[in-house]
Tab-separated table of C-alpha atoms in Angstrom:
chain	number	residue	atom	x	y	z
A	11	MET	CA	0.130	-0.077	0.172
A	12	ALA	CA	1.112	3.639	-1.120
A	13	TYR	CA	0.633	6.421	2.004
A	14	THR	CA	-0.177	9.649	0.612
A	15	PHE	CA	0.771	13.284	1.905
A	16	ASP	CA	-3.111	12.741	4.074
A	17	ASN	CA	-1.255	9.866	5.768
A	18	TRP	CA	1.339	11.611	6.930
A	19	GLY	CA	-0.977	14.622	7.871
A	20	ASP	CA	-2.318	12.635	10.519
A	21	LEU	CA	1.352	12.155	11.827
A	22	HIS	CA	1.368	16.550	12.673
A	23	ASP	CA	-1.427	16.106	14.908
A	24	ASP	CA	0.046	13.357	16.904
A	25	GLU	CA	3.869	13.977	17.865
A	26	THR	CA	3.321	17.630	19.748
A	27	GLN	CA	0.104	16.141	21.742
A	28	SER	CA	-0.009	16.321	25.590
A	29	ARG	CA	0.916	13.032	26.699
A	30	GLU	CA	0.427	10.478	29.946
A	31	PRO	CA	3.711	11.246	31.630
A	32	GLY	CA	3.166	13.983	34.733
A	33	TRP	CA	5.066	16.528	35.518
A	34	LEU	CA	7.305	14.600	37.781
A	35	SER	CA	8.347	12.263	34.568
A	36	ARG	CA	9.059	15.441	32.874
A	37	LEU	CA	11.178	16.381	35.725
A	38	GLY	CA	12.997	13.188	35.492
A	39	GLU	CA	14.268	13.900	31.904
A	40	LEU	CA	16.865	16.454	33.633
A	41	ARG	CA	18.766	12.772	34.230
A	42	PHE	CA	19.850	13.225	30.612
A	43	PHE	CA	22.805	15.189	31.909
A	44	ALA	CA	24.069	12.171	33.770
A	45	GLU	CA	23.404	9.731	30.576
A	46	LEU	CA	25.672	12.558	28.640
A	47	GLY	CA	28.152	12.311	31.745
A	48	ALA	CA	27.934	8.578	31.230
A	49	LEU	CA	29.271	8.433	27.657
A	50	GLY	CA	32.768	9.030	28.256
A	51	PRO	CA	33.545	6.241	30.289
A	52	ALA	CA	31.314	3.750	28.330
A	53	ILE	CA	33.218	4.564	25.072
A	54	PRO	CA	35.749	1.619	25.048
A	55	ALA	CA	32.745	-0.662	25.621
A	56	LEU	CA	30.875	0.714	22.990
A	57	LEU	CA	33.807	0.407	20.429
A	58	SER	CA	33.533	-3.223	21.302
A	59	ALA	CA	30.149	-3.786	19.940
A	60	PRO	CA	29.437	-6.050	17.035
A	61	ARG	CA	30.357	-4.220	13.766
A	62	GLY	CA	28.440	-4.350	10.373
A	63	ASP	CA	28.896	-4.509	6.848
A	64	GLY	CA	29.266	-0.930	6.097
A	65	HIS	CA	25.744	-0.420	4.432
A	66	ALA	CA	24.496	3.035	4.702
A	67	VAL	CA	22.484	4.185	7.673
A	68	LEU	CA	20.036	7.211	7.706
A	69	VAL	CA	19.689	9.016	10.669
A	70	LEU	CA	16.301	10.782	11.462
A	71	PRO	CA	16.091	13.653	14.034
A	72	GLY	CA	12.762	14.281	16.668
A	73	VAL	CA	10.692	17.470	16.434
A	74	LEU	CA	12.177	20.708	16.977
A	75	THR	CA	15.612	19.202	16.400
A	76	GLY	CA	17.911	18.641	13.571
A	77	ASP	CA	21.131	16.894	12.446
A	78	GLU	CA	23.146	18.416	15.779
A	79	SER	CA	21.028	16.609	17.970
A	80	THR	CA	21.880	12.630	15.992
A	81	PHE	CA	25.537	13.629	15.907
A	82	ILE	CA	26.885	11.119	18.303
A	83	ILE	CA	24.798	8.837	16.723
A	84	ARG	CA	26.079	9.185	13.561
A	85	ARG	CA	29.757	9.232	14.715
A	86	TYR	CA	29.625	6.186	16.553
A	87	LEU	CA	28.168	4.122	13.524
A	88	GLU	CA	30.870	5.748	11.427
A	89	GLU	CA	33.321	4.475	14.000
A	90	LEU	CA	31.741	1.292	13.557
A	91	GLY	CA	32.371	1.217	9.584
A	92	TYR	CA	28.753	2.192	8.739
A	93	ILE	CA	28.429	5.016	6.159
A	94	ALA	CA	25.924	7.384	8.490
A	95	HIS	CA	24.140	10.215	6.814
A	96	PRO	CA	22.422	13.325	8.334
A	97	TRP	CA	18.833	13.877	7.048
A	98	LYS	CA	19.817	17.173	5.691
A	99	GLN	CA	16.168	18.830	6.320
A	100	GLY	CA	16.846	21.536	8.729
A	101	HIS	CA	15.194	21.542	12.299
A	102	ASN	CA	12.151	19.010	12.019
A	103	TRP	CA	8.781	21.280	12.328
A	104	GLY	CA	6.537	18.151	11.289
A	105	PRO	CA	5.312	16.795	8.743
A	106	SER	CA	4.431	18.641	5.174
A	107	ARG	CA	3.639	17.914	1.780
A	108	GLU	CA	7.168	19.170	1.210
A	109	LEU	CA	9.081	17.074	3.909
A	110	HIS	CA	7.509	13.751	2.468
A	111	GLU	CA	8.636	14.582	-1.069
A	112	ARG	CA	12.327	15.673	0.337
A	113	LEU	CA	12.762	12.413	2.413
A	114	LYS	CA	11.465	10.220	-0.310
A	115	ALA	CA	14.347	11.813	-2.267
A	116	ARG	CA	16.917	11.334	0.172
A	117	LEU	CA	16.214	7.967	0.699
A	118	LYS	CA	16.044	7.199	-3.160
A	119	ASP	CA	19.107	8.975	-3.331
A	120	LEU	CA	20.824	7.049	-1.180
A	121	HIS	CA	19.720	3.693	-2.155
A	122	GLU	CA	20.672	4.412	-5.878
A	123	ARG	CA	23.829	5.800	-4.758
A	124	TYR	CA	25.217	2.809	-2.631
A	125	GLY	CA	22.789	0.006	-4.830
A	126	ARG	CA	21.798	-1.393	-1.182
A	127	ARG	CA	19.248	-1.101	1.060
A	128	VAL	CA	19.845	1.602	3.466
A	129	SER	CA	18.425	0.955	7.273
A	130	ILE	CA	16.838	4.111	9.410
A	131	VAL	CA	17.376	5.065	12.685
A	132	GLY	CA	14.511	7.508	13.721
A	133	TRP	CA	14.332	9.450	17.209
A	134	SER	CA	10.968	10.387	18.585
A	135	LEU	CA	8.953	12.211	15.625
A	136	GLY	CA	11.970	10.721	13.177
A	137	GLY	CA	11.113	7.109	14.110
A	138	ILE	CA	7.355	7.478	12.707
A	139	PHE	CA	8.882	9.385	9.768
A	140	ALA	CA	11.334	6.022	9.434
A	141	ARG	CA	8.190	3.757	9.595
A	142	GLU	CA	6.381	5.526	7.166
A	143	LEU	CA	9.080	5.489	4.533
A	144	ALA	CA	9.689	1.949	5.237
A	145	ARG	CA	6.102	1.327	4.644
A	146	GLU	CA	6.250	3.016	1.513
A	147	PHE	CA	9.448	1.618	-0.030
A	148	PRO	CA	9.815	-1.544	1.588
A	149	TYR	CA	12.819	-2.262	-1.221
A	150	ALA	CA	14.915	0.688	-0.222
A	151	VAL	CA	14.724	-0.102	3.426
A	152	ARG	CA	16.912	-2.780	5.359
A	153	GLN	CA	15.732	-2.427	8.870
A	154	VAL	CA	14.242	0.545	11.164
A	155	VAL	CA	14.912	1.313	14.716
A	156	THR	CA	12.966	4.000	16.055
A	157	LEU	CA	13.846	5.723	19.896
A	158	GLY	CA	11.212	6.803	21.926
A	159	SER	CA	8.858	7.063	18.751
A	160	PRO	CA	5.017	6.916	19.909
A	161	PHE	CA	3.193	5.572	16.827
A	162	GLY	CA	0.819	4.094	18.737
A	163	SER	CA	-0.444	7.270	20.062
A	164	ASP	CA	-4.204	8.223	19.112
A	165	TYR	CA	-4.159	11.586	20.493
A	166	SER	CA	-4.002	14.540	18.155
A	167	ILE	CA	-3.032	17.986	18.764
A	168	ASP	CA	-6.172	19.355	20.203
A	169	GLY	CA	-6.780	16.328	22.598
A	170	THR	CA	-9.037	14.598	20.551
A	171	ARG	CA	-8.573	11.043	19.547
A	172	LYS	CA	-7.941	9.409	16.012
A	173	PRO	CA	-8.044	5.721	16.742
A	174	ALA	CA	-8.338	4.796	13.043
A	175	ALA	CA	-5.096	6.818	12.127
A	176	ALA	CA	-3.232	5.290	15.212
A	177	ALA	CA	-4.526	1.830	14.501
A	178	ARG	CA	-2.890	1.927	10.910
A	179	ARG	CA	0.489	3.368	12.295
A	180	ARG	CA	0.445	0.595	14.862
A	181	ILE	CA	0.853	-1.999	12.127
A	182	PRO	CA	4.866	-2.134	11.297
A	183	PRO	CA	5.975	-1.908	7.803
A	184	PRO	CA	7.212	-4.947	6.021
A	185	VAL	CA	11.224	-4.978	7.245
A	186	PRO	CA	12.533	-5.644	10.357
A	187	CYS	CA	11.934	-3.018	13.015
A	188	THR	CA	12.852	-2.553	16.273
A	189	SER	CA	11.594	-0.078	19.039
A	190	ILE	CA	13.995	0.982	21.774
A	191	TYR	CA	11.940	2.484	24.714
A	192	SER	CA	11.783	3.924	28.141
A	193	ARG	CA	9.166	3.533	30.791
A	194	SER	CA	10.755	6.550	32.447
A	195	ASP	CA	10.338	8.699	29.449
A	196	GLY	CA	9.148	12.070	30.470
A	197	ILE	CA	8.087	13.428	27.057
A	198	VAL	CA	6.090	10.218	25.557
A	199	SER	CA	3.944	7.782	26.264
A	200	TRP	CA	6.149	4.847	26.783
A	201	GLU	CA	3.379	2.477	25.815
A	202	ALA	CA	2.311	4.186	22.628
A	203	CYS	CA	6.281	3.558	21.281
A	204	ARG	CA	6.000	-0.733	21.265
A	205	GLU	CA	5.971	-2.476	18.267
A	206	MET	CA	2.864	-4.920	17.556
A	207	GLU	CA	4.531	-8.818	18.207
A	208	ALA	CA	5.248	-10.117	14.585
A	209	ASP	CA	8.055	-12.153	13.015
A	210	GLU	CA	10.255	-9.391	12.644
A	211	THR	CA	9.684	-6.750	15.175
A	212	GLU	CA	10.841	-6.192	18.840
A	213	ASN	CA	10.749	-4.338	21.522
A	214	ILE	CA	14.116	-3.073	23.756
A	215	GLU	CA	13.554	-1.304	27.161
A	216	VAL	CA	16.041	0.727	28.359
A	217	PRO	CA	16.675	2.658	31.399
A	218	ALA	CA	16.707	6.088	29.489
A	219	THR	CA	15.220	9.318	29.212
A	220	HIS	CA	13.544	10.616	26.036
A	221	LEU	CA	16.136	13.297	25.753
A	222	GLY	CA	18.959	11.425	26.338
A	223	MET	CA	18.021	8.467	23.807
A	224	GLY	CA	20.448	9.923	20.880
A	225	PHE	CA	23.803	9.377	23.819
A	226	ASN	CA	22.486	6.849	26.191
A	227	PRO	CA	25.217	4.269	26.074
A	228	LEU	CA	22.714	1.403	26.433
A	229	VAL	CA	20.710	3.055	23.591
A	230	LEU	CA	23.826	3.417	21.227
A	231	TRP	CA	24.548	-0.480	21.613
A	232	ALA	CA	21.298	-1.318	21.268
A	233	ILE	CA	21.631	0.263	18.026
A	234	ALA	CA	24.872	-1.252	16.612
A	235	ASP	CA	24.045	-4.703	17.637
A	236	ARG	CA	20.909	-4.476	15.565
A	237	LEU	CA	22.239	-2.658	12.600
A	238	ALA	CA	25.123	-5.639	12.538
A	239	GLN	CA	23.089	-8.250	11.607
A	240	THR	CA	23.164	-9.888	8.302
A	241	GLU	CA	20.618	-8.689	5.846
A	242	GLY	CA	17.777	-11.344	5.405
A	243	GLU	CA	19.147	-13.232	8.967
A	244	TRP	CA	17.149	-10.935	11.421
A	245	SER	CA	17.191	-12.094	14.561
A	246	PRO	CA	15.657	-10.810	18.345
A	247	PHE	CA	17.855	-8.960	20.433
A	248	ASP	CA	20.135	-11.284	22.677
A	249	ARG	CA	19.645	-9.517	26.302
A	250	GLU	CA	21.913	-12.321	27.648
A	251	GLY	CA	24.396	-11.235	25.844
A	252	TRP	CA	24.795	-7.871	27.538
A	253	HIS	CA	24.564	-8.880	30.906
A	254	GLY	CA	20.877	-7.793	31.685
A	255	MET	CA	22.282	-4.330	30.793
A	256	VAL	CA	19.355	-4.007	28.330
A	257	TYR	CA	16.524	-5.560	29.166
A	258	GLY	CA	12.872	-5.342	27.724
């Protein structure tokens, strides 16, 4: 099924809604300073993560942010041998017809440039975009990894519910999909971030803030582990291999 601007228009209402997390949860987002502080000491361990085959990875930022917010993810993936690409669309102000067309062109360009399918990592709203691109162009997308992306929410910007739009988005695209989420997310509802059970979907729970997902060491390791899988041989995340540091 091909998705049009009308489908993406539903997304514009869903990302900036008021969410279930209360003020204590939002205050807890200040923990992102601790996550940033943990990054340096974790670098030796992070560099021992599984290495992949060097395919291209497109990294999409969350709402109100741009490529500067995904720099650490991209730099880390480059260290592991991937070709990590920014989205090059300025700040993420939400869906529009123009953005939809530019993102389609960006994905097609990378797919044609390398002659291989592209993995997409999307943070928050960027993850919702990633899933929709994979739904529309599965031949060009190798896998999707979302970070705190509330694709299952049915609330709109004015507080009304749109269950039909949410039901469509909850259906995973026909490529391997990994959702990395946190129950302590102070920005979005963690329940809305979980993938439906299917042959090639999974949910990895991490102790993280929403704002810190782009540099939380546990999240970075999980991203690296997922991208390192051989194309066509997807298997669920092995939590035992990380001694319980990532769970879900």
